[in-house]
Coordinates of C-alpha atoms in Angstrom, one line a residue:
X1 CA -19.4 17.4 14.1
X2 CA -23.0 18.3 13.4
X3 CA -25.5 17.0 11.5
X4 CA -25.4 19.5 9.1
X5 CA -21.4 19.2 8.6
X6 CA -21.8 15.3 8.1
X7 CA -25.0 15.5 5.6
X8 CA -22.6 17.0 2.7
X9 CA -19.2 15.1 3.6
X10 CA -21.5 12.2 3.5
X11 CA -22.8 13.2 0.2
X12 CA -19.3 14.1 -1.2
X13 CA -18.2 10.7 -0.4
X14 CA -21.1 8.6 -1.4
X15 CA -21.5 10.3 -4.6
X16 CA -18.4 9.2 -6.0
X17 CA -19.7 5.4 -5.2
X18 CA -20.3 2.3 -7.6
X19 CA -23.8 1.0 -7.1
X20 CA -22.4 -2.0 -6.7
X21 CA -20.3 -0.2 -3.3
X22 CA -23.3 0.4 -1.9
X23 CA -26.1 -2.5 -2.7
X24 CA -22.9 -4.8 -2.2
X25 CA -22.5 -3.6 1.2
X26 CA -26.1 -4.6 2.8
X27 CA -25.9 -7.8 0.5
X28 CA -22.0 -9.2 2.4
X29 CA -23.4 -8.3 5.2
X30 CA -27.1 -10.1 5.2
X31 CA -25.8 -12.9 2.8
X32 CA -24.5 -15.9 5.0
X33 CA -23.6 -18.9 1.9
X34 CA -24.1 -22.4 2.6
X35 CA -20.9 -24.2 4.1
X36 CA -20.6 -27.2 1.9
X37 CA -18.3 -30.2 3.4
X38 CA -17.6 -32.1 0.5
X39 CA -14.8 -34.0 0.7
X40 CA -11.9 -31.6 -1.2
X41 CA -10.7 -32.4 -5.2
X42 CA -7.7 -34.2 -5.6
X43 CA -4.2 -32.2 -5.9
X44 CA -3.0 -31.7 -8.9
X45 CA 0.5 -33.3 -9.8
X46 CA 3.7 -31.3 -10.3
X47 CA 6.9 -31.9 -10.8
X48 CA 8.1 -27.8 -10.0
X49 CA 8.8 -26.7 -6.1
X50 CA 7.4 -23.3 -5.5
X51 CA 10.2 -21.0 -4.8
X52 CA 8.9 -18.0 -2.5
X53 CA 9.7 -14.3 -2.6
X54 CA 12.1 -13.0 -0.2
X55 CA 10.2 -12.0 3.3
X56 CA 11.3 -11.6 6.8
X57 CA 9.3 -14.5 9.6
X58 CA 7.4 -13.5 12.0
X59 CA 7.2 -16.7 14.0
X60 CA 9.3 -16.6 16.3
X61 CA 8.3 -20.0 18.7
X62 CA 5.5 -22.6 18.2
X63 CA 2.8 -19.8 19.8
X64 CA 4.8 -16.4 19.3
X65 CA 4.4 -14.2 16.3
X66 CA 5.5 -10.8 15.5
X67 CA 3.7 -8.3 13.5
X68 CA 3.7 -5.0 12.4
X69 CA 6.3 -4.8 15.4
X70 CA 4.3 -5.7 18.1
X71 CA 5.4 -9.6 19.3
X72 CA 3.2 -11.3 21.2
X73 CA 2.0 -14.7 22.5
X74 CA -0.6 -16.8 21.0
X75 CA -2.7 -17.8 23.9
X76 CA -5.4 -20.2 24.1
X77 CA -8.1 -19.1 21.6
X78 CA -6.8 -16.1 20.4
X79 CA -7.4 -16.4 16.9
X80 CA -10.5 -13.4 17.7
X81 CA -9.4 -12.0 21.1
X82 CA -11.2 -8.5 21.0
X83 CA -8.2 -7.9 23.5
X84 CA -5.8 -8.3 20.6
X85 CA -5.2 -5.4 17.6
X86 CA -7.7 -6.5 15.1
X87 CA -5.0 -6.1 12.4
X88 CA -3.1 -8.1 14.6
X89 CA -5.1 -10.8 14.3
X90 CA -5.9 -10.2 10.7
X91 CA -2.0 -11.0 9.9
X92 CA -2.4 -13.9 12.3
X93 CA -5.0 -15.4 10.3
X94 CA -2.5 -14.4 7.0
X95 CA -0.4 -17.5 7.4
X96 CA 2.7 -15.5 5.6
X97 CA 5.2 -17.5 7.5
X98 CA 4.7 -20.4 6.0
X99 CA 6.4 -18.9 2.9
X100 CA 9.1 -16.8 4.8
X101 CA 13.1 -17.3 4.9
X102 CA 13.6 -20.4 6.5
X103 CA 10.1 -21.8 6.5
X104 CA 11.4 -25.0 5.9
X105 CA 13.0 -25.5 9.6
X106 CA 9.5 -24.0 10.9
X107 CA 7.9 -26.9 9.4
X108 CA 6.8 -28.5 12.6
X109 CA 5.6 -25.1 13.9
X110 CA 3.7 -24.9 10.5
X111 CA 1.8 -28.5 10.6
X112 CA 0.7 -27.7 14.0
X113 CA -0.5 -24.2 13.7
X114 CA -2.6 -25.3 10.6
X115 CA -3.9 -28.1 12.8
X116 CA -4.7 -25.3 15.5
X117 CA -6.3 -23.1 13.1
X118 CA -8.7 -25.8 11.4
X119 CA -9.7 -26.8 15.2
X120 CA -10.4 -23.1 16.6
X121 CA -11.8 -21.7 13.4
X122 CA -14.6 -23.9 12.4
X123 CA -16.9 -22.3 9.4
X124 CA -17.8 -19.7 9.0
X125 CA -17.1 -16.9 11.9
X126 CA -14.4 -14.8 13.1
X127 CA -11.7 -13.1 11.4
X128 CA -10.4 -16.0 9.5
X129 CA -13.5 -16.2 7.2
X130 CA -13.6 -12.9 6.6
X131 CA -12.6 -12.6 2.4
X132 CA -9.4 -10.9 2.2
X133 CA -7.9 -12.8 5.0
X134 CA -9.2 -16.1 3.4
X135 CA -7.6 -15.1 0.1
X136 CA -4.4 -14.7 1.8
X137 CA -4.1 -18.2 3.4
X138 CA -5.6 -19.9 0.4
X139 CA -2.9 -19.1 -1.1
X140 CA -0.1 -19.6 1.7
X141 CA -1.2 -23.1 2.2
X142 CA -1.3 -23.8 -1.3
X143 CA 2.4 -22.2 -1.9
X144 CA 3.6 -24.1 0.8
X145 CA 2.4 -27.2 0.3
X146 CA 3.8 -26.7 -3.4
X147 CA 7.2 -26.0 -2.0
X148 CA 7.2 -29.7 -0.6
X149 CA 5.7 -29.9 2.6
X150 CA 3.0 -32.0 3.6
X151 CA 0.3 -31.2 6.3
X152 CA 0.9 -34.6 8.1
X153 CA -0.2 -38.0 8.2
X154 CA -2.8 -39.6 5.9
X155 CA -5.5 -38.0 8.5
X156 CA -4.2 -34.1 8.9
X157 CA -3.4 -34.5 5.0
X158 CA -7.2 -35.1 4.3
X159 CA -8.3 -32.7 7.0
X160 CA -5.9 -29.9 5.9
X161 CA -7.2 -30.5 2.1
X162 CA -10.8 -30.5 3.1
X163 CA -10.6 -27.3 4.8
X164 CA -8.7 -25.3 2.1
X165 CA -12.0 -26.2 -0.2
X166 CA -14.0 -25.8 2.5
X167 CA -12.5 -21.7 2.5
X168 CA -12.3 -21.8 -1.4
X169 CA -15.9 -22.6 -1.4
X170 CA -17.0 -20.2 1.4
X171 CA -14.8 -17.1 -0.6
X172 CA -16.4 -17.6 -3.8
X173 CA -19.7 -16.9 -2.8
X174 CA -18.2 -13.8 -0.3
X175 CA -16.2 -11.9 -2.9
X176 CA -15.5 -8.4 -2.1
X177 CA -17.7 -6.6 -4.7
X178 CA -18.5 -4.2 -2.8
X179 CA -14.9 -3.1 -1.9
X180 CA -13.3 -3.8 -5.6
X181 CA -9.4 -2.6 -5.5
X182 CA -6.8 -4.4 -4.1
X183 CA -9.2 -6.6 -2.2
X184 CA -11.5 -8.2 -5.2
X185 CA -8.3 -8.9 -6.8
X186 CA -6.8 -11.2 -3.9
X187 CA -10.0 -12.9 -4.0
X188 CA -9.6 -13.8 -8.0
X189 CA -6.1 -14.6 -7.1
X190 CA -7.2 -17.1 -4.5
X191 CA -9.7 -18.5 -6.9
X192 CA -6.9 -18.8 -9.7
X193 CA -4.6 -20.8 -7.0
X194 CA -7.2 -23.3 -6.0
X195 CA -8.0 -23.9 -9.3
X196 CA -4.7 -24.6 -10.6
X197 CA -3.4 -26.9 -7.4
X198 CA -6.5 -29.3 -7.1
X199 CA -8.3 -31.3 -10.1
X200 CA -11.6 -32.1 -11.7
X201 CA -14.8 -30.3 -12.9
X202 CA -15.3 -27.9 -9.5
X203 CA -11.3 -26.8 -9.3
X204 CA -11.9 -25.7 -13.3
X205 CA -15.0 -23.7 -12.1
X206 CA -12.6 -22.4 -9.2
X207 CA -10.0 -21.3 -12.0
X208 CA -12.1 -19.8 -14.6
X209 CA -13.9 -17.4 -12.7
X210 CA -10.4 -16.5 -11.2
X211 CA -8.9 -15.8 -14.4
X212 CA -11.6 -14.1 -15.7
X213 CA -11.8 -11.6 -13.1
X214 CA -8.3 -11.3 -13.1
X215 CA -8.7 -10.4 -16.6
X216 CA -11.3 -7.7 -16.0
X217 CA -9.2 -6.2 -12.5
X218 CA -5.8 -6.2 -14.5
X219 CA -6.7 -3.6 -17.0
X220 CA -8.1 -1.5 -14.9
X221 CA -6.3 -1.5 -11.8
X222 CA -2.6 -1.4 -13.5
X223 CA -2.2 2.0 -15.2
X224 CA -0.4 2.5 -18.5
X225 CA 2.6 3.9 -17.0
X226 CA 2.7 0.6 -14.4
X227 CA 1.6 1.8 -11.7
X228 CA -1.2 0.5 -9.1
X229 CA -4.5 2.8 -9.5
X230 CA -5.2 3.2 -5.9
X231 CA -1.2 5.3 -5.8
X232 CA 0.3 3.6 -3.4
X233 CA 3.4 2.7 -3.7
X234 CA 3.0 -0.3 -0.6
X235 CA 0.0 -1.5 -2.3
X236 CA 1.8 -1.3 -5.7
X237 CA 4.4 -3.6 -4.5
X238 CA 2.0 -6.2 -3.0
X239 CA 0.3 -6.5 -6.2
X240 CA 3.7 -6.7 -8.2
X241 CA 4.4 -9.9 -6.2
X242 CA 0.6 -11.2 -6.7
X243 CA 1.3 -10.9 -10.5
X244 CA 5.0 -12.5 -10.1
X245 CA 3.6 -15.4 -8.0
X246 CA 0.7 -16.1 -10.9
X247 CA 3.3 -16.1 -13.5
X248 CA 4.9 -18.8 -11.0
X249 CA 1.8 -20.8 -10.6
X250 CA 1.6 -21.1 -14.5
X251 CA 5.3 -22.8 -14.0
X252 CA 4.0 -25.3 -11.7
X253 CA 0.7 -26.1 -13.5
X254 CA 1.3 -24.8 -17.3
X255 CA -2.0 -26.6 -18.4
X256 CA -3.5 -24.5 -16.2
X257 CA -3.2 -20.9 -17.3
X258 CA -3.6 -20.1 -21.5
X259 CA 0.0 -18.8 -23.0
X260 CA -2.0 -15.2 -23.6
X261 CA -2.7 -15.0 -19.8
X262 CA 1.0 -15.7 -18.8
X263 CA 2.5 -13.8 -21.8
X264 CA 0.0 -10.3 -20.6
X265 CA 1.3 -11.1 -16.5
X266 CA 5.2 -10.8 -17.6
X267 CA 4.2 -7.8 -19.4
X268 CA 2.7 -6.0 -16.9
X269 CA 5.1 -7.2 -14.2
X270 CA 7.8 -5.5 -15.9
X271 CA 5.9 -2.3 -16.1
X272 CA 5.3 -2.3 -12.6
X273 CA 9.0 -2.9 -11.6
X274 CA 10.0 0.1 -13.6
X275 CA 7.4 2.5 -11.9
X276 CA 8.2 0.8 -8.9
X277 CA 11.8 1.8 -9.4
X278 CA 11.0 5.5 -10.0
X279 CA 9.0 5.5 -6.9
X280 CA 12.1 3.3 -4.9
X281 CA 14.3 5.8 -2.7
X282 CA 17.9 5.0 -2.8
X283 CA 18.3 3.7 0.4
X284 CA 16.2 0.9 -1.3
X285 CA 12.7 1.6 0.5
X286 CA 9.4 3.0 -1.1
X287 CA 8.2 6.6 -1.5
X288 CA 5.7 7.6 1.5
X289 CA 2.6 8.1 -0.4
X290 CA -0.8 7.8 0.4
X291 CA -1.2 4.4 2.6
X292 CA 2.4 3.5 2.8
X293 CA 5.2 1.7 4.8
X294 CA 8.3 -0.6 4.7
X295 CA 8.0 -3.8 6.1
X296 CA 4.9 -4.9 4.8
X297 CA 5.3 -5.9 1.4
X298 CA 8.7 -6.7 -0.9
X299 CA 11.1 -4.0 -1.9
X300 CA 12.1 -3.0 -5.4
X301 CA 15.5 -5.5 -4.8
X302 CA 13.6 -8.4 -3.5
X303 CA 10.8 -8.3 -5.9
X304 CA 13.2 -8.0 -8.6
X305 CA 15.3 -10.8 -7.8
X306 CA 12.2 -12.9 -7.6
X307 CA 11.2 -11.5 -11.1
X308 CA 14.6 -12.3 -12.6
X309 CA 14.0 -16.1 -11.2
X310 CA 11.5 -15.8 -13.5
X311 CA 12.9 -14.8 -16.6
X312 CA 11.6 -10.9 -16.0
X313 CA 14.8 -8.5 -15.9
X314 CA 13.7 -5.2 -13.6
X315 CA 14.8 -2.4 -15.2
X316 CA 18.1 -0.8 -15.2
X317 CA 18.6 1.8 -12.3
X318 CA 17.8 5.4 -14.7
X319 CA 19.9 8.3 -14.0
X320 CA 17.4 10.4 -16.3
X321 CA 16.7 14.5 -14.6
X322 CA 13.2 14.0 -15.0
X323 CA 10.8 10.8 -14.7
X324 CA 7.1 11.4 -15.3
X325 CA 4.7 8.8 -14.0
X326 CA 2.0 10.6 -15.8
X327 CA -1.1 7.8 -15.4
X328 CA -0.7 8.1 -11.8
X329 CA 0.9 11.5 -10.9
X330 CA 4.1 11.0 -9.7
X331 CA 7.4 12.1 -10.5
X332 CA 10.7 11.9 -9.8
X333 CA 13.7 14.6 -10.1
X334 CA 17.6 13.8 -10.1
X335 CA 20.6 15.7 -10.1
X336 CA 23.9 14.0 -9.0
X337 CA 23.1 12.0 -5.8
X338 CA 20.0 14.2 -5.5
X339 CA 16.8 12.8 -5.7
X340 CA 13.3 14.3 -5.3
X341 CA 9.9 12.0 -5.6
X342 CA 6.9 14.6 -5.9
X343 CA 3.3 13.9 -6.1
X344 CA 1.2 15.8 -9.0
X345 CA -1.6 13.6 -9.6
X346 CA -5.3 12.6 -7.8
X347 CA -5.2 10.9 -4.8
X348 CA -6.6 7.8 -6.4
X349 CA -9.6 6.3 -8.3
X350 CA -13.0 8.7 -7.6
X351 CA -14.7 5.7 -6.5
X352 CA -11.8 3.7 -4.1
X353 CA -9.8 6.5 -2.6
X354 CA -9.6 4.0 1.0
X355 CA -5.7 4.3 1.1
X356 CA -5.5 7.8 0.2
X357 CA -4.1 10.6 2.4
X358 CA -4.3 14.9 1.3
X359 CA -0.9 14.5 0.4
X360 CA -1.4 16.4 -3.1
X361 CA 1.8 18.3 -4.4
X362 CA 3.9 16.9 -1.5
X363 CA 7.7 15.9 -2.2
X364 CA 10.1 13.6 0.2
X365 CA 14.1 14.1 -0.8
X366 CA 17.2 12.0 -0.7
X367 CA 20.8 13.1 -0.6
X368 CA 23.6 10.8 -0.6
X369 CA 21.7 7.7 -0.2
X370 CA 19.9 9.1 2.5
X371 CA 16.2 10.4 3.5
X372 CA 16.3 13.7 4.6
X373 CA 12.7 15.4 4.1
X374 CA 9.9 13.0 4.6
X375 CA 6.5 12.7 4.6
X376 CA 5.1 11.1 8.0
X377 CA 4.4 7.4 6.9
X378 CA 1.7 5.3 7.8
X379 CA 1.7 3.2 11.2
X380 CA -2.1 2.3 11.7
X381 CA -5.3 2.0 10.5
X382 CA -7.8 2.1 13.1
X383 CA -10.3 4.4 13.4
X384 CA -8.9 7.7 15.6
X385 CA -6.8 11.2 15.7
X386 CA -3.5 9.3 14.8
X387 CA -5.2 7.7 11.8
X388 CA -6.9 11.1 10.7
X389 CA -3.6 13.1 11.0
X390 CA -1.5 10.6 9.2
X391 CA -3.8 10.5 6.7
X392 CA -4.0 14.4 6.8
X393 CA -2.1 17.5 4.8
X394 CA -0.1 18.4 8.1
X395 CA 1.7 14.7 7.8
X396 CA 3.2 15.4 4.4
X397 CA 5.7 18.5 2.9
X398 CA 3.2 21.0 1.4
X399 CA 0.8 23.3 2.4
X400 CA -2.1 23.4 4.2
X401 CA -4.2 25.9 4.4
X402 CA -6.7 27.6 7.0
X403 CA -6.0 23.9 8.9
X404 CA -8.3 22.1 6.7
X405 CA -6.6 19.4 4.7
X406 CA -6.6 19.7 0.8
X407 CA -9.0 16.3 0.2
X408 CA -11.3 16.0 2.8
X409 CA -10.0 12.6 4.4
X410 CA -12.1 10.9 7.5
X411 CA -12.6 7.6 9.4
X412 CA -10.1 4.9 8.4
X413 CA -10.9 4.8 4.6
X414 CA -13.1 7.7 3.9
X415 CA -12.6 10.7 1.7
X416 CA -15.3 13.2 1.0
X417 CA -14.3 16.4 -1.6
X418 CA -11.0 15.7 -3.0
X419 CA -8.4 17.4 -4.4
X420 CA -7.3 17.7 -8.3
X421 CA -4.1 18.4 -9.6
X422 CA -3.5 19.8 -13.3
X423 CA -1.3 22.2 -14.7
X424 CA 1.8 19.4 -14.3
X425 CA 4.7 20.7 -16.4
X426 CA 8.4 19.4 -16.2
X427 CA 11.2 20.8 -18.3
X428 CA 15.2 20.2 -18.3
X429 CA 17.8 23.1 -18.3
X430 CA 21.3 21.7 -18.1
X431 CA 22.2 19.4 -15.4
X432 CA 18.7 20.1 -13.6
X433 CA 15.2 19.8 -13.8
X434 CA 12.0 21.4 -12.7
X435 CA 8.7 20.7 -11.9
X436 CA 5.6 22.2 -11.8
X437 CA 1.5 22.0 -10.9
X438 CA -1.5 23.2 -8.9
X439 CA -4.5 21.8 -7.3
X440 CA -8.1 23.1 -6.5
X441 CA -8.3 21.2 -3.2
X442 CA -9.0 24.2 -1.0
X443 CA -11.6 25.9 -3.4
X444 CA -14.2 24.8 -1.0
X445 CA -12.7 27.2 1.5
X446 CA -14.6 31.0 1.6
X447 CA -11.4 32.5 -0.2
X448 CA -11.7 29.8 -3.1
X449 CA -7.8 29.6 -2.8
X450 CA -5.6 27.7 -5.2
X451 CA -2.4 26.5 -4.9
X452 CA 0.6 26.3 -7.4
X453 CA 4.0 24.9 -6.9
X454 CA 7.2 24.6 -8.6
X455 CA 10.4 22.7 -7.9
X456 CA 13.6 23.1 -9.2
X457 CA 16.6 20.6 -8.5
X458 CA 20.4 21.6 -9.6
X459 CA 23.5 21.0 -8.6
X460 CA 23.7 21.7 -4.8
X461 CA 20.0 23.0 -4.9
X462 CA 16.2 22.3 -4.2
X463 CA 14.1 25.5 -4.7
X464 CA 10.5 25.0 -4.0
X465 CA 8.1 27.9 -5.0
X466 CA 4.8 27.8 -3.4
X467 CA 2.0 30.4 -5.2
X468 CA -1.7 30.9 -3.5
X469 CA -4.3 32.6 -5.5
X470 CA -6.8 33.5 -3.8
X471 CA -7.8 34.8 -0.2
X472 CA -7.1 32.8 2.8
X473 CA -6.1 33.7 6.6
X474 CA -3.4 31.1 7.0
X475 CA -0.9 29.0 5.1
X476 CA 1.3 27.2 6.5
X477 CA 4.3 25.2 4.0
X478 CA 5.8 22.1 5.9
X479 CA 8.9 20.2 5.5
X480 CA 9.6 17.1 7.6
X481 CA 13.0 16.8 8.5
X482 CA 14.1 12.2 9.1
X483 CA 15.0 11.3 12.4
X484 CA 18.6 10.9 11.9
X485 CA 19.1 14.2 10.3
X486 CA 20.1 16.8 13.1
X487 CA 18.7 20.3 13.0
X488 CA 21.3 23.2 14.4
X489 CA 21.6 26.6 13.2
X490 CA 19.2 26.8 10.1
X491 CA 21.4 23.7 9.0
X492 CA 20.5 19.6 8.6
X493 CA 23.5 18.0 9.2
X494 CA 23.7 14.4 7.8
X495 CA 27.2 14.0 9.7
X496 CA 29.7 15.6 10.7
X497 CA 31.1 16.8 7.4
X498 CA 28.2 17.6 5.9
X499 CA 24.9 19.6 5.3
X500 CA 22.4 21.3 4.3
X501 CA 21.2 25.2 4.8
X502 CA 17.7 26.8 4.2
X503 CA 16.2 29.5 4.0
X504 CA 12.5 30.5 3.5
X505 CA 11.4 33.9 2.2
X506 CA 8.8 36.0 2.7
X507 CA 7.6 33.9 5.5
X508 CA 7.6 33.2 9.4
X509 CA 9.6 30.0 9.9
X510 CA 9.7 27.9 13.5
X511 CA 10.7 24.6 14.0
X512 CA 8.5 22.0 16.0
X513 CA 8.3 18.9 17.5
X514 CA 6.5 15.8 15.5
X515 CA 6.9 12.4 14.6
X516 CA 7.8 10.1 11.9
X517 CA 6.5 6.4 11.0
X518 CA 8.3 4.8 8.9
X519 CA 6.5 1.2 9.7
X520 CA 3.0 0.0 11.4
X521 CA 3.1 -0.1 14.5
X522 CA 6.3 2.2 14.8
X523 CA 7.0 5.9 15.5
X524 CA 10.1 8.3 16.1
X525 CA 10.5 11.5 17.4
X526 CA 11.4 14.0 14.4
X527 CA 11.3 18.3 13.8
X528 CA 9.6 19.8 11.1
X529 CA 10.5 23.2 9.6
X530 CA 7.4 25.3 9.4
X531 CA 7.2 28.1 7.0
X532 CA 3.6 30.4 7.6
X533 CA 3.1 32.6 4.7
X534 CA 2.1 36.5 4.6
X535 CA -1.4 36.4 3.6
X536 CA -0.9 39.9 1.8
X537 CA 2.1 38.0 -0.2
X538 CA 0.7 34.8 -0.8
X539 CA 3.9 33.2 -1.9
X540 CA 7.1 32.0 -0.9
X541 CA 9.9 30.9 -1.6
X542 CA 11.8 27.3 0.0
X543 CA 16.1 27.3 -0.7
X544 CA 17.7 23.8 0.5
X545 CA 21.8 24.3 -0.4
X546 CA 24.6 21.9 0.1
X547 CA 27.9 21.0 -1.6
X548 CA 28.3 19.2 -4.2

């Protein structure tokens, strides 16, 4: 790309910036704090065991750990091999095990991998100091140690304890400011956790300016209809379980955390688990929107479950046609074991749009249980042509036109002009429901095109209607077809007794090869149904049928 191509996406990107984003930035990285050794407060007595949310191990020996399906031995010093993935070694440093099924008979494993760590990770370099992955163990170590384990003898118990200030110390003078979102809020929650599980004058200075930042983050980052303001529906369900394991902590140490706090967390938490329910596919598994994937954080079940342990009843499953998320731009259709999850809103907050991909007026559908048209999922975040074209319009069921994508996504986290949706309108009409908006996203483009579309879900039927005012050259309406769905015939056949047909008029329809990625680190072979529209026509019109 030229200069002159990178001076305006620069400019559309940086103009949408906090000050804070950008004088934060030079400050984290020039700003090195003081490492200060003082011998750690004492714990804090309770008389609770910390009960941990559902999630899956990932060690698998005393030195092997699998994530984001990639198992691998820890050898040596490897805690910052540049040889390793560096999210890899990011969920290395996470320490989630330690609060996985079973942890207890990985006890041993535990007590000598903290050991290890505390060893090969002295202050304050590599990628265990960096903030977010400190906030994560913080918080690890101080759930496990909650749930009854011990770090050792008399010696490893004072090392263990000094350390964890040592990081609690280090973080709060290295909070992500200049990142905000989901990141600035692990670092409050970290704070918070610290400050509740030791004692004395510094742990209250620890858990005030936790709480207080919490405070500020919660009203902003958790919209009025529930949902998570970077529109994510992974992300969503990782701060769902932040907010049920706070309303946990207060359990464990209630002099800890005012009654108005605690009272504002169950609140919100049950907000969250009814968006997250509307956004949960009925094979149990999140939406693909924006940054998304299964496997990383808990599902609507688990998290539920670990809500109801605490006295917070998720939602009842709704059978309602229509459910508007209108805060955050989502939506959700139904008819009989139909379901349809649409996407009619921004792509996320104007000044933190990191996790968002040009997925604007994209759909994914479900039909008996199963996935059958899917956007392409998210299995990386490193900087490179896979990344890009995840992130990009081609990866997701709607149209992109004259190849650009419809928000001007780059690099890992970067997003330059975006697109904006408006015009949503829903109505009912007896067992069905439709839907229906536009976005300006390709208005940039020399034919200043717009485009409008409309679904409508009855028994046996998805229409989708696709409208593009203005000029363009070419359009191109995609439809991801899952893995497991067979394509023969102008038919998806979910088995052997039955299907679906389609048909696309007026356009050019093909069928090509792509892939599918339901999970970092994992990616299947899928077909998509193309649909190239008549520039002369500038509509179409999508028909799925199938039997009741």
């Amino acid at each position: 790309m030229s200069i002159a191509s990178r001076l305006p996406r620069m400019w559309h990107t940086v103009r949408y910036l906090r000050p804070v984003q950008i004088y934060g930035r030079a400050w984290h990285r020039l700003h090195r704090p003081r490492i200060e050794h003082a011998p750690a407060p004492a714990p804090a007595a309770t008389d609770t065991r910390w009960t941990a949310c559902a999630r899956k191990p990932s060690m698998l020996g005393a030195n092997r750990f699998r994530f984001l399906n990639d198992e691998r031995e820890l050898a040596g010093n490897d805690w910052n091999s540049t040889k390793l993935p560096k999210l890899w070694l990011y969920n290395l440093h996470y320490f989630d095990d330690l609060n996985a099924e079973g942890a207890s008979s990985r006890s041993h494993w535990h007590r000598e991998l903290i050991a290890r760590w505390i060893a090969d990770n002295p202050p304050a370099g590599g990628n265990g100091w960096e903030p977010y992955c400190l906030s994560l163990r913080i918080v690890n170590w101080i759930k496990w140690r909650c749930a009854g384990q011990t770090f050792g003898d008399a010696a490893r118990e004072r090392s263990a304890l000094n350390s964890l200030a040592i990081q609690v110390r280090f973080l709060r003078r290295r909070l992500e400011r200049h990142l905000l979102g989901n990141h600035l809020w692990a670092n409050y929650k970290a704070l918070l956790f610290a400050g509740a599980f030791f004692q004395g004058a510094e742990a209250a200075r620890w858990r005030t300016e936790g709480l207080n930042g919490l405070r500020r983050e919660i009203d902003e980052q958790i919209l009025a209809d529930g949902g998570h303001f970077e529109r994510s529906p992974m992300y969503h369900a990782i701060l769902l379980e932040d907010l049920l394991d706070m309303v946990q902590l207060a359990r464990l140490f209630p002099e800890a955390v005012p009654h108005t706090d605690v009272a504002l967390w169950r609140d919100k938490a049950g907000a969250m688990l009814r968006w997250l329910s509307v956004m949960t596919h009925p094979d149990g598994g999140i939406a693909f929107f924006n940054d998304a994937a299964l496997g990383i954080a808990p599902n609507f079940a688990e998290l539920s479950a670990y809500a109801l342990a605490l006295g917070i009843e998720a939602p009842e499953p709704s059978d309602e046609a229509m459910q508007l998320l209108p805060d955050s731009g989502y939506a959700r259709l139904q008819c009989g074991d139909a379901v349809v999850i649409a996407d009619v809103g921004d792509i996320g907050p104007d000044y933190l749009p990191g996790h968002a991909h040009a997925d604007t007026l994209s759909f994914e559908l479900s039909l008996r249980g199963r996935r059958v048209l899917v956007n392409a999922g998210t299995s990386r975040y490193d900087i490179g042509a896979e990344r890009l074209w995840q992130r990009g319009t081609s990866a997701h069921n709607t149209i992109e036109i004259d190849g650009q994508n419809s928000s001007e996504v780059w690099s890992s986290f970067r997003v330059a002009r975006r697109a904006r949706a408006s015009a949503v309108e829903h109505g009912h009409f007896g067992e069905g429901a439709w839907l229906a908006a536009s976005h300006d996203g390709y208005r940039r483009l020399k034919g200043r095109p717009v485009h409008h579309r409309r679904w409508v879900l009855q028994p046996g039927a998805l229409r989708i209607e696709d409208r593009i005012d203005g000029a363009f050259d070419r359009a191109v309406a995609r439809y991801r077809v899952h893995p497991d769905i067979r394509i023969e015939d102008h038919a998806l056949h979910l088995d052997a007794n039955f299907g679906l047909r389609w048909r696309i008029e007026p356009a050019t329809e093909r069928t090509a090869a792509s892939t599918y990625h339901p999970e970092f680190g994992l990616g299947r072979a899928c077909r998509v149904i193309e649909a190239t529209l008549d520039p002369a026509v500038g509509n179409a019109v999508a028909l799925f049928l199938w039997d009741c």
